[in-house]
Amino acid sequence: MGILRFLSGLYYAGLILILAGIIMHISGIDSAPWLFAAGLIPVLGVRIYNFLIAPSHRKRINGVLMLSAVFLAATLAVIYYGKSYWVVFIAISAVLDGYTSFRKYT
């Protein structure tokens, strides 16, 4: 198994854990921040790795993805401290990810 395939699987597993953490937080389950954090670690790691190995013409897009991951980390902090505006950081992260999804890679 190649390293890129492994990192892709790890990345998608992290995204699933983040989604599960969000759903658990909405449901009021106390362990939601821990599941969210478990998903955030591989997502943030893969995005940092992609930024570091990216060619110069893709650094900007990978930088936007890293910023999106930082907003996910801010979401984790806000959820951990029990604030109600955590969804704002999720929305910002979703907008940034959407922007990069529809951006033309050249």
PDB file of N, CA and C in Angstrom:
ATOM      1  N   MET A   1       0.860  -1.169   0.000  1.00  0.00           N
ATOM      2  CA  MET A   1       0.000   0.000   0.000  1.00  0.00           C
ATOM      3  C   MET A   1       0.906   1.231   0.000  1.00  0.00           C
ATOM      4  N   GLY A   2       0.629   2.134  -0.902  1.00  0.00           N
ATOM      5  CA  GLY A   2       1.422   3.345  -0.996  1.00  0.00           C
ATOM      6  C   GLY A   2       1.096   4.329   0.112  1.00  0.00           C
ATOM      7  N   ILE A   3       2.035   5.225   0.349  1.00  0.00           N
ATOM      8  CA  ILE A   3       1.849   6.218   1.410  1.00  0.00           C
ATOM      9  C   ILE A   3       0.681   7.149   1.100  1.00  0.00           C
ATOM     10  N   LEU A   4       0.491   7.477  -0.174  1.00  0.00           N
ATOM     11  CA  LEU A   4      -0.610   8.384  -0.525  1.00  0.00           C
ATOM     12  C   LEU A   4      -1.969   7.734  -0.298  1.00  0.00           C
ATOM     13  N   ARG A   5      -2.047   6.439  -0.580  1.00  0.00           N
ATOM     14  CA  ARG A   5      -3.306   5.734  -0.333  1.00  0.00           C
ATOM     15  C   ARG A   5      -3.590   5.638   1.167  1.00  0.00           C
ATOM     16  N   PHE A   6      -2.555   5.385   1.940  1.00  0.00           N
ATOM     17  CA  PHE A   6      -2.701   5.333   3.393  1.00  0.00           C
ATOM     18  C   PHE A   6      -3.145   6.684   3.955  1.00  0.00           C
ATOM     19  N   LEU A   7      -2.507   7.765   3.480  1.00  0.00           N
ATOM     20  CA  LEU A   7      -2.866   9.096   3.970  1.00  0.00           C
ATOM     21  C   LEU A   7      -4.288   9.473   3.556  1.00  0.00           C
ATOM     22  N   SER A   8      -4.707   9.053   2.373  1.00  0.00           N
ATOM     23  CA  SER A   8      -6.081   9.328   1.943  1.00  0.00           C
ATOM     24  C   SER A   8      -7.081   8.624   2.842  1.00  0.00           C
ATOM     25  N   GLY A   9      -6.821   7.367   3.153  1.00  0.00           N
ATOM     26  CA  GLY A   9      -7.705   6.632   4.056  1.00  0.00           C
ATOM     27  C   GLY A   9      -7.741   7.244   5.438  1.00  0.00           C
ATOM     28  N   LEU A  10      -6.582   7.650   5.932  1.00  0.00           N
ATOM     29  CA  LEU A  10      -6.506   8.302   7.235  1.00  0.00           C
ATOM     30  C   LEU A  10      -7.269   9.622   7.238  1.00  0.00           C
ATOM     31  N   TYR A  11      -7.134  10.371   6.147  1.00  0.00           N
ATOM     32  CA  TYR A  11      -7.811  11.660   6.010  1.00  0.00           C
ATOM     33  C   TYR A  11      -9.335  11.484   6.028  1.00  0.00           C
ATOM     34  N   TYR A  12      -9.838  10.530   5.245  1.00  0.00           N
ATOM     35  CA  TYR A  12     -11.279  10.317   5.202  1.00  0.00           C
ATOM     36  C   TYR A  12     -11.816   9.754   6.519  1.00  0.00           C
ATOM     37  N   ALA A  13     -11.041   8.916   7.174  1.00  0.00           N
ATOM     38  CA  ALA A  13     -11.452   8.423   8.495  1.00  0.00           C
ATOM     39  C   ALA A  13     -11.532   9.581   9.482  1.00  0.00           C
ATOM     40  N   GLY A  14     -10.578  10.512   9.396  1.00  0.00           N
ATOM     41  CA  GLY A  14     -10.619  11.695  10.254  1.00  0.00           C
ATOM     42  C   GLY A  14     -11.839  12.550   9.999  1.00  0.00           C
ATOM     43  N   LEU A  15     -12.183  12.722   8.730  1.00  0.00           N
ATOM     44  CA  LEU A  15     -13.385  13.509   8.414  1.00  0.00           C
ATOM     45  C   LEU A  15     -14.654  12.845   8.944  1.00  0.00           C
ATOM     46  N   ILE A  16     -14.699  11.526   8.877  1.00  0.00           N
ATOM     47  CA  ILE A  16     -15.865  10.806   9.414  1.00  0.00           C
ATOM     48  C   ILE A  16     -15.945  10.978  10.930  1.00  0.00           C
ATOM     49  N   LEU A  17     -14.796  10.923  11.600  1.00  0.00           N
ATOM     50  CA  LEU A  17     -14.791  11.126  13.055  1.00  0.00           C
ATOM     51  C   LEU A  17     -15.205  12.549  13.423  1.00  0.00           C
ATOM     52  N   ILE A  18     -14.784  13.525  12.616  1.00  0.00           N
ATOM     53  CA  ILE A  18     -15.208  14.913  12.860  1.00  0.00           C
ATOM     54  C   ILE A  18     -16.719  15.037  12.718  1.00  0.00           C
ATOM     55  N   LEU A  19     -17.267  14.448  11.672  1.00  0.00           N
ATOM     56  CA  LEU A  19     -18.715  14.486  11.474  1.00  0.00           C
ATOM     57  C   LEU A  19     -19.442  13.785  12.622  1.00  0.00           C
ATOM     58  N   ALA A  20     -18.914  12.639  13.045  1.00  0.00           N
ATOM     59  CA  ALA A  20     -19.532  11.925  14.174  1.00  0.00           C
ATOM     60  C   ALA A  20     -19.460  12.758  15.453  1.00  0.00           C
ATOM     61  N   GLY A  21     -18.349  13.465  15.649  1.00  0.00           N
ATOM     62  CA  GLY A  21     -18.221  14.331  16.815  1.00  0.00           C
ATOM     63  C   GLY A  21     -19.220  15.469  16.798  1.00  0.00           C
ATOM     64  N   ILE A  22     -19.449  16.028  15.616  1.00  0.00           N
ATOM     65  CA  ILE A  22     -20.439  17.109  15.494  1.00  0.00           C
ATOM     66  C   ILE A  22     -21.840  16.588  15.803  1.00  0.00           C
ATOM     67  N   ILE A  23     -22.166  15.426  15.248  1.00  0.00           N
ATOM     68  CA  ILE A  23     -23.495  14.847  15.492  1.00  0.00           C
ATOM     69  C   ILE A  23     -23.673  14.506  16.968  1.00  0.00           C
ATOM     70  N   MET A  24     -22.615  13.965  17.579  1.00  0.00           N
ATOM     71  CA  MET A  24     -22.697  13.656  19.006  1.00  0.00           C
ATOM     72  C   MET A  24     -22.843  14.911  19.852  1.00  0.00           C
ATOM     73  N   HIS A  25     -22.165  15.992  19.444  1.00  0.00           N
ATOM     74  CA  HIS A  25     -22.285  17.246  20.198  1.00  0.00           C
ATOM     75  C   HIS A  25     -23.702  17.809  20.081  1.00  0.00           C
ATOM     76  N   ILE A  26     -24.275  17.731  18.909  1.00  0.00           N
ATOM     77  CA  ILE A  26     -25.653  18.189  18.729  1.00  0.00           C
ATOM     78  C   ILE A  26     -26.608  17.351  19.581  1.00  0.00           C
ATOM     79  N   SER A  27     -26.307  16.061  19.705  1.00  0.00           N
ATOM     80  CA  SER A  27     -27.147  15.163  20.497  1.00  0.00           C
ATOM     81  C   SER A  27     -26.938  15.330  22.003  1.00  0.00           C
ATOM     82  N   GLY A  28     -25.888  16.064  22.379  1.00  0.00           N
ATOM     83  CA  GLY A  28     -25.651  16.306  23.791  1.00  0.00           C
ATOM     84  C   GLY A  28     -24.797  15.257  24.481  1.00  0.00           C
ATOM     85  N   ILE A  29     -24.064  14.474  23.736  1.00  0.00           N
ATOM     86  CA  ILE A  29     -23.199  13.447  24.314  1.00  0.00           C
ATOM     87  C   ILE A  29     -21.900  14.103  24.768  1.00  0.00           C
ATOM     88  N   ASP A  30     -21.483  13.804  25.991  1.00  0.00           N
ATOM     89  CA  ASP A  30     -20.339  14.488  26.600  1.00  0.00           C
ATOM     90  C   ASP A  30     -18.997  14.155  25.966  1.00  0.00           C
ATOM     91  N   SER A  31     -18.864  12.997  25.349  1.00  0.00           N
ATOM     92  CA  SER A  31     -17.570  12.594  24.785  1.00  0.00           C
ATOM     93  C   SER A  31     -17.347  13.113  23.367  1.00  0.00           C
ATOM     94  N   ALA A  32     -18.218  13.968  22.885  1.00  0.00           N
ATOM     95  CA  ALA A  32     -18.113  14.487  21.519  1.00  0.00           C
ATOM     96  C   ALA A  32     -16.809  15.230  21.237  1.00  0.00           C
ATOM     97  N   PRO A  33     -16.312  16.086  22.137  1.00  0.00           N
ATOM     98  CA  PRO A  33     -15.042  16.764  21.828  1.00  0.00           C
ATOM     99  C   PRO A  33     -13.868  15.810  21.646  1.00  0.00           C
ATOM    100  N   TRP A  34     -13.869  14.700  22.329  1.00  0.00           N
ATOM    101  CA  TRP A  34     -12.769  13.745  22.197  1.00  0.00           C
ATOM    102  C   TRP A  34     -12.803  13.046  20.850  1.00  0.00           C
ATOM    103  N   LEU A  35     -13.986  12.708  20.387  1.00  0.00           N
ATOM    104  CA  LEU A  35     -14.110  12.098  19.064  1.00  0.00           C
ATOM    105  C   LEU A  35     -13.761  13.107  17.978  1.00  0.00           C
ATOM    106  N   PHE A  36     -14.199  14.339  18.151  1.00  0.00           N
ATOM    107  CA  PHE A  36     -13.863  15.410  17.222  1.00  0.00           C
ATOM    108  C   PHE A  36     -12.348  15.597  17.166  1.00  0.00           C
ATOM    109  N   ALA A  37     -11.687  15.590  18.314  1.00  0.00           N
ATOM    110  CA  ALA A  37     -10.229  15.751  18.375  1.00  0.00           C
ATOM    111  C   ALA A  37      -9.516  14.577  17.712  1.00  0.00           C
ATOM    112  N   ALA A  38     -10.037  13.377  17.907  1.00  0.00           N
ATOM    113  CA  ALA A  38      -9.439  12.200  17.269  1.00  0.00           C
ATOM    114  C   ALA A  38      -9.525  12.291  15.748  1.00  0.00           C
ATOM    115  N   GLY A  39     -10.563  12.911  15.234  1.00  0.00           N
ATOM    116  CA  GLY A  39     -10.679  13.098  13.793  1.00  0.00           C
ATOM    117  C   GLY A  39      -9.871  14.276  13.292  1.00  0.00           C
ATOM    118  N   LEU A  40      -9.718  15.276  14.125  1.00  0.00           N
ATOM    119  CA  LEU A  40      -8.993  16.482  13.714  1.00  0.00           C
ATOM    120  C   LEU A  40      -7.496  16.231  13.558  1.00  0.00           C
ATOM    121  N   ILE A  41      -6.941  15.357  14.357  1.00  0.00           N
ATOM    122  CA  ILE A  41      -5.496  15.101  14.309  1.00  0.00           C
ATOM    123  C   ILE A  41      -5.046  14.613  12.934  1.00  0.00           C
ATOM    124  N   PRO A  42      -5.652  13.570  12.344  1.00  0.00           N
ATOM    125  CA  PRO A  42      -5.181  13.164  11.017  1.00  0.00           C
ATOM    126  C   PRO A  42      -5.515  14.178   9.921  1.00  0.00           C
ATOM    127  N   VAL A  43      -6.646  14.861  10.039  1.00  0.00           N
ATOM    128  CA  VAL A  43      -7.004  15.854   9.018  1.00  0.00           C
ATOM    129  C   VAL A  43      -5.991  16.991   9.023  1.00  0.00           C
ATOM    130  N   LEU A  44      -5.688  17.500  10.186  1.00  0.00           N
ATOM    131  CA  LEU A  44      -4.704  18.576  10.290  1.00  0.00           C
ATOM    132  C   LEU A  44      -3.320  18.093   9.851  1.00  0.00           C
ATOM    133  N   GLY A  45      -2.948  16.889  10.237  1.00  0.00           N
ATOM    134  CA  GLY A  45      -1.657  16.340   9.841  1.00  0.00           C
ATOM    135  C   GLY A  45      -1.514  16.174   8.339  1.00  0.00           C
ATOM    136  N   VAL A  46      -2.531  15.640   7.691  1.00  0.00           N
ATOM    137  CA  VAL A  46      -2.475  15.444   6.239  1.00  0.00           C
ATOM    138  C   VAL A  46      -2.457  16.784   5.516  1.00  0.00           C
ATOM    139  N   ARG A  47      -3.211  17.746   6.012  1.00  0.00           N
ATOM    140  CA  ARG A  47      -3.209  19.058   5.355  1.00  0.00           C
ATOM    141  C   ARG A  47      -1.871  19.775   5.522  1.00  0.00           C
ATOM    142  N   ILE A  48      -1.240  19.629   6.655  1.00  0.00           N
ATOM    143  CA  ILE A  48       0.097  20.205   6.837  1.00  0.00           C
ATOM    144  C   ILE A  48       1.093  19.496   5.914  1.00  0.00           C
ATOM    145  N   TYR A  49       1.020  18.179   5.844  1.00  0.00           N
ATOM    146  CA  TYR A  49       1.902  17.410   4.971  1.00  0.00           C
ATOM    147  C   TYR A  49       1.724  17.829   3.513  1.00  0.00           C
ATOM    148  N   ASN A  50       0.471  17.953   3.072  1.00  0.00           N
ATOM    149  CA  ASN A  50       0.208  18.363   1.688  1.00  0.00           C
ATOM    150  C   ASN A  50       0.736  19.766   1.414  1.00  0.00           C
ATOM    151  N   PHE A  51       0.653  20.645   2.393  1.00  0.00           N
ATOM    152  CA  PHE A  51       1.178  21.993   2.212  1.00  0.00           C
ATOM    153  C   PHE A  51       2.696  21.966   2.070  1.00  0.00           C
ATOM    154  N   LEU A  52       3.341  21.144   2.864  1.00  0.00           N
ATOM    155  CA  LEU A  52       4.802  21.100   2.838  1.00  0.00           C
ATOM    156  C   LEU A  52       5.361  20.506   1.552  1.00  0.00           C
ATOM    157  N   ILE A  53       4.683  19.505   0.975  1.00  0.00           N
ATOM    158  CA  ILE A  53       5.209  18.863  -0.224  1.00  0.00           C
ATOM    159  C   ILE A  53       4.651  19.450  -1.514  1.00  0.00           C
ATOM    160  N   ALA A  54       3.735  20.395  -1.410  1.00  0.00           N
ATOM    161  CA  ALA A  54       3.073  20.942  -2.602  1.00  0.00           C
ATOM    162  C   ALA A  54       4.050  21.736  -3.460  1.00  0.00           C
ATOM    163  N   PRO A  55       3.871  21.650  -4.778  1.00  0.00           N
ATOM    164  CA  PRO A  55       4.663  22.529  -5.649  1.00  0.00           C
ATOM    165  C   PRO A  55       4.262  23.987  -5.432  1.00  0.00           C
ATOM    166  N   SER A  56       5.090  24.882  -5.869  1.00  0.00           N
ATOM    167  CA  SER A  56       4.884  26.303  -5.558  1.00  0.00           C
ATOM    168  C   SER A  56       3.557  26.844  -6.082  1.00  0.00           C
ATOM    169  N   HIS A  57       3.074  26.328  -7.204  1.00  0.00           N
ATOM    170  CA  HIS A  57       1.825  26.859  -7.752  1.00  0.00           C
ATOM    171  C   HIS A  57       0.585  26.351  -7.009  1.00  0.00           C
ATOM    172  N   ARG A  58       0.743  25.387  -6.089  1.00  0.00           N
ATOM    173  CA  ARG A  58      -0.400  24.886  -5.311  1.00  0.00           C
ATOM    174  C   ARG A  58      -0.325  25.256  -3.842  1.00  0.00           C
ATOM    175  N   LYS A  59       0.699  26.001  -3.453  1.00  0.00           N
ATOM    176  CA  LYS A  59       0.853  26.388  -2.043  1.00  0.00           C
ATOM    177  C   LYS A  59      -0.325  27.218  -1.554  1.00  0.00           C
ATOM    178  N   ARG A  60      -0.829  28.096  -2.394  1.00  0.00           N
ATOM    179  CA  ARG A  60      -1.932  28.967  -1.975  1.00  0.00           C
ATOM    180  C   ARG A  60      -3.186  28.158  -1.650  1.00  0.00           C
ATOM    181  N   ILE A  61      -3.536  27.225  -2.510  1.00  0.00           N
ATOM    182  CA  ILE A  61      -4.727  26.402  -2.276  1.00  0.00           C
ATOM    183  C   ILE A  61      -4.537  25.536  -1.033  1.00  0.00           C
ATOM    184  N   ASN A  62      -3.370  24.937  -0.883  1.00  0.00           N
ATOM    185  CA  ASN A  62      -3.117  24.125   0.306  1.00  0.00           C
ATOM    186  C   ASN A  62      -3.050  24.991   1.560  1.00  0.00           C
ATOM    187  N   GLY A  63      -2.656  26.240   1.417  1.00  0.00           N
ATOM    188  CA  GLY A  63      -2.700  27.164   2.551  1.00  0.00           C
ATOM    189  C   GLY A  63      -4.132  27.454   2.993  1.00  0.00           C
ATOM    190  N   VAL A  64      -5.032  27.573   2.010  1.00  0.00           N
ATOM    191  CA  VAL A  64      -6.453  27.775   2.336  1.00  0.00           C
ATOM    192  C   VAL A  64      -7.000  26.543   3.059  1.00  0.00           C
ATOM    193  N   LEU A  65      -6.596  25.360   2.630  1.00  0.00           N
ATOM    194  CA  LEU A  65      -7.034  24.141   3.310  1.00  0.00           C
ATOM    195  C   LEU A  65      -6.479  24.056   4.730  1.00  0.00           C
ATOM    196  N   MET A  66      -5.242  24.513   4.922  1.00  0.00           N
ATOM    197  CA  MET A  66      -4.688  24.552   6.280  1.00  0.00           C
ATOM    198  C   MET A  66      -5.447  25.539   7.160  1.00  0.00           C
ATOM    199  N   LEU A  67      -5.814  26.679   6.591  1.00  0.00           N
ATOM    200  CA  LEU A  67      -6.605  27.652   7.344  1.00  0.00           C
ATOM    201  C   LEU A  67      -7.955  27.057   7.732  1.00  0.00           C
ATOM    202  N   SER A  68      -8.531  26.298   6.829  1.00  0.00           N
ATOM    203  CA  SER A  68      -9.788  25.618   7.139  1.00  0.00           C
ATOM    204  C   SER A  68      -9.614  24.651   8.309  1.00  0.00           C
ATOM    205  N   ALA A  69      -8.506  23.944   8.339  1.00  0.00           N
ATOM    206  CA  ALA A  69      -8.237  23.028   9.451  1.00  0.00           C
ATOM    207  C   ALA A  69      -8.020  23.788  10.757  1.00  0.00           C
ATOM    208  N   VAL A  70      -7.446  24.975  10.676  1.00  0.00           N
ATOM    209  CA  VAL A  70      -7.284  25.806  11.879  1.00  0.00           C
ATOM    210  C   VAL A  70      -8.650  26.213  12.424  1.00  0.00           C
ATOM    211  N   PHE A  71      -9.586  26.512  11.526  1.00  0.00           N
ATOM    212  CA  PHE A  71     -10.941  26.834  11.986  1.00  0.00           C
ATOM    213  C   PHE A  71     -11.615  25.608  12.600  1.00  0.00           C
ATOM    214  N   LEU A  72     -11.289  24.414  12.108  1.00  0.00           N
ATOM    215  CA  LEU A  72     -11.806  23.209  12.761  1.00  0.00           C
ATOM    216  C   LEU A  72     -11.217  23.058  14.160  1.00  0.00           C
ATOM    217  N   ALA A  73      -9.951  23.413  14.317  1.00  0.00           N
ATOM    218  CA  ALA A  73      -9.333  23.375  15.653  1.00  0.00           C
ATOM    219  C   ALA A  73      -9.988  24.399  16.576  1.00  0.00           C
ATOM    220  N   ALA A  74     -10.328  25.562  16.024  1.00  0.00           N
ATOM    221  CA  ALA A  74     -11.047  26.572  16.819  1.00  0.00           C
ATOM    222  C   ALA A  74     -12.427  26.049  17.221  1.00  0.00           C
ATOM    223  N   THR A  75     -13.045  25.290  16.323  1.00  0.00           N
ATOM    224  CA  THR A  75     -14.334  24.674  16.647  1.00  0.00           C
ATOM    225  C   THR A  75     -14.185  23.744  17.838  1.00  0.00           C
ATOM    226  N   LEU A  76     -13.129  22.961  17.832  1.00  0.00           N
ATOM    227  CA  LEU A  76     -12.892  22.040  18.950  1.00  0.00           C
ATOM    228  C   LEU A  76     -12.738  22.796  20.261  1.00  0.00           C
ATOM    229  N   ALA A  77     -12.001  23.887  20.238  1.00  0.00           N
ATOM    230  CA  ALA A  77     -11.810  24.676  21.460  1.00  0.00           C
ATOM    231  C   ALA A  77     -13.126  25.252  21.956  1.00  0.00           C
ATOM    232  N   VAL A  78     -13.927  25.756  21.045  1.00  0.00           N
ATOM    233  CA  VAL A  78     -15.208  26.361  21.430  1.00  0.00           C
ATOM    234  C   VAL A  78     -16.171  25.294  21.957  1.00  0.00           C
ATOM    235  N   ILE A  79     -16.175  24.120  21.330  1.00  0.00           N
ATOM    236  CA  ILE A  79     -17.019  23.027  21.824  1.00  0.00           C
ATOM    237  C   ILE A  79     -16.554  22.600  23.217  1.00  0.00           C
ATOM    238  N   TYR A  80     -15.244  22.498  23.410  1.00  0.00           N
ATOM    239  CA  TYR A  80     -14.701  22.066  24.699  1.00  0.00           C
ATOM    240  C   TYR A  80     -15.096  23.021  25.827  1.00  0.00           C
ATOM    241  N   TYR A  81     -15.095  24.319  25.532  1.00  0.00           N
ATOM    242  CA  TYR A  81     -15.465  25.296  26.561  1.00  0.00           C
ATOM    243  C   TYR A  81     -16.967  25.529  26.652  1.00  0.00           C
ATOM    244  N   GLY A  82     -17.756  24.823  25.855  1.00  0.00           N
ATOM    245  CA  GLY A  82     -19.204  24.845  25.995  1.00  0.00           C
ATOM    246  C   GLY A  82     -19.890  26.083  25.449  1.00  0.00           C
ATOM    247  N   LYS A  83     -19.291  26.745  24.513  1.00  0.00           N
ATOM    248  CA  LYS A  83     -19.902  27.937  23.925  1.00  0.00           C
ATOM    249  C   LYS A  83     -20.869  27.526  22.814  1.00  0.00           C
ATOM    250  N   SER A  84     -21.785  28.401  22.496  1.00  0.00           N
ATOM    251  CA  SER A  84     -22.818  28.061  21.517  1.00  0.00           C
ATOM    252  C   SER A  84     -22.499  28.528  20.099  1.00  0.00           C
ATOM    253  N   TYR A  85     -21.413  29.243  19.895  1.00  0.00           N
ATOM    254  CA  TYR A  85     -21.121  29.766  18.559  1.00  0.00           C
ATOM    255  C   TYR A  85     -20.119  28.891  17.792  1.00  0.00           C
ATOM    256  N   TRP A  86     -20.026  27.629  18.156  1.00  0.00           N
ATOM    257  CA  TRP A  86     -19.111  26.715  17.481  1.00  0.00           C
ATOM    258  C   TRP A  86     -19.484  26.513  16.025  1.00  0.00           C
ATOM    259  N   VAL A  87     -20.744  26.637  15.710  1.00  0.00           N
ATOM    260  CA  VAL A  87     -21.202  26.394  14.339  1.00  0.00           C
ATOM    261  C   VAL A  87     -20.665  27.444  13.363  1.00  0.00           C
ATOM    262  N   VAL A  88     -20.309  28.627  13.856  1.00  0.00           N
ATOM    263  CA  VAL A  88     -19.727  29.663  12.995  1.00  0.00           C
ATOM    264  C   VAL A  88     -18.399  29.177  12.423  1.00  0.00           C
ATOM    265  N   PHE A  89     -17.579  28.548  13.256  1.00  0.00           N
ATOM    266  CA  PHE A  89     -16.291  28.057  12.783  1.00  0.00           C
ATOM    267  C   PHE A  89     -16.451  26.891  11.815  1.00  0.00           C
ATOM    268  N   ILE A  90     -17.453  26.055  12.046  1.00  0.00           N
ATOM    269  CA  ILE A  90     -17.751  24.971  11.101  1.00  0.00           C
ATOM    270  C   ILE A  90     -18.164  25.563   9.763  1.00  0.00           C
ATOM    271  N   ALA A  91     -18.993  26.595   9.790  1.00  0.00           N
ATOM    272  CA  ALA A  91     -19.455  27.227   8.546  1.00  0.00           C
ATOM    273  C   ALA A  91     -18.291  27.861   7.784  1.00  0.00           C
ATOM    274  N   ILE A  92     -17.392  28.528   8.487  1.00  0.00           N
ATOM    275  CA  ILE A  92     -16.230  29.133   7.826  1.00  0.00           C
ATOM    276  C   ILE A  92     -15.367  28.047   7.198  1.00  0.00           C
ATOM    277  N   SER A  93     -15.143  26.972   7.914  1.00  0.00           N
ATOM    278  CA  SER A  93     -14.353  25.862   7.383  1.00  0.00           C
ATOM    279  C   SER A  93     -15.026  25.246   6.157  1.00  0.00           C
ATOM    280  N   ALA A  94     -16.334  25.116   6.197  1.00  0.00           N
ATOM    281  CA  ALA A  94     -17.057  24.550   5.059  1.00  0.00           C
ATOM    282  C   ALA A  94     -16.971  25.464   3.837  1.00  0.00           C
ATOM    283  N   VAL A  95     -17.051  26.766   4.055  1.00  0.00           N
ATOM    284  CA  VAL A  95     -16.928  27.710   2.935  1.00  0.00           C
ATOM    285  C   VAL A  95     -15.534  27.632   2.317  1.00  0.00           C
ATOM    286  N   LEU A  96     -14.511  27.573   3.156  1.00  0.00           N
ATOM    287  CA  LEU A  96     -13.145  27.477   2.639  1.00  0.00           C
ATOM    288  C   LEU A  96     -12.918  26.165   1.893  1.00  0.00           C
ATOM    289  N   ASP A  97     -13.430  25.067   2.423  1.00  0.00           N
ATOM    290  CA  ASP A  97     -13.311  23.787   1.717  1.00  0.00           C
ATOM    291  C   ASP A  97     -14.092  23.800   0.406  1.00  0.00           C
ATOM    292  N   GLY A  98     -15.262  24.413   0.422  1.00  0.00           N
ATOM    293  CA  GLY A  98     -16.038  24.538  -0.817  1.00  0.00           C
ATOM    294  C   GLY A  98     -15.324  25.372  -1.858  1.00  0.00           C
ATOM    295  N   TYR A  99     -14.683  26.433  -1.410  1.00  0.00           N
ATOM    296  CA  TYR A  99     -13.920  27.277  -2.328  1.00  0.00           C
ATOM    297  C   TYR A  99     -12.808  26.483  -3.002  1.00  0.00           C
ATOM    298  N   THR A 100     -12.089  25.703  -2.222  1.00  0.00           N
ATOM    299  CA  THR A 100     -10.994  24.934  -2.814  1.00  0.00           C
ATOM    300  C   THR A 100     -11.505  23.790  -3.682  1.00  0.00           C
ATOM    301  N   SER A 101     -12.692  23.285  -3.407  1.00  0.00           N
ATOM    302  CA  SER A 101     -13.251  22.204  -4.216  1.00  0.00           C
ATOM    303  C   SER A 101     -13.593  22.668  -5.620  1.00  0.00           C
ATOM    304  N   PHE A 102     -14.072  23.899  -5.731  1.00  0.00           N
ATOM    305  CA  PHE A 102     -14.466  24.397  -7.038  1.00  0.00           C
ATOM    306  C   PHE A 102     -13.399  25.252  -7.694  1.00  0.00           C
ATOM    307  N   ARG A 103     -12.263  25.376  -7.081  1.00  0.00           N
ATOM    308  CA  ARG A 103     -11.153  26.151  -7.609  1.00  0.00           C
ATOM    309  C   ARG A 103     -10.432  25.330  -8.655  1.00  0.00           C
ATOM    310  N   LYS A 104     -10.064  25.949  -9.734  1.00  0.00           N
ATOM    311  CA  LYS A 104      -9.340  25.248 -10.804  1.00  0.00           C
ATOM    312  C   LYS A 104      -7.880  25.121 -10.405  1.00  0.00           C
ATOM    313  N   TYR A 105      -7.402  23.884 -10.372  1.00  0.00           N
ATOM    314  CA  TYR A 105      -5.987  23.624 -10.085  1.00  0.00           C
ATOM    315  C   TYR A 105      -5.214  23.715 -11.392  1.00  0.00           C
ATOM    316  N   THR A 106      -4.220  24.570 -11.417  1.00  0.00           N
ATOM    317  CA  THR A 106      -3.391  24.677 -12.620  1.00  0.00           C
ATOM    318  C   THR A 106      -1.948  24.421 -12.312  1.00  0.00           C
TER     319      THR A 106
END
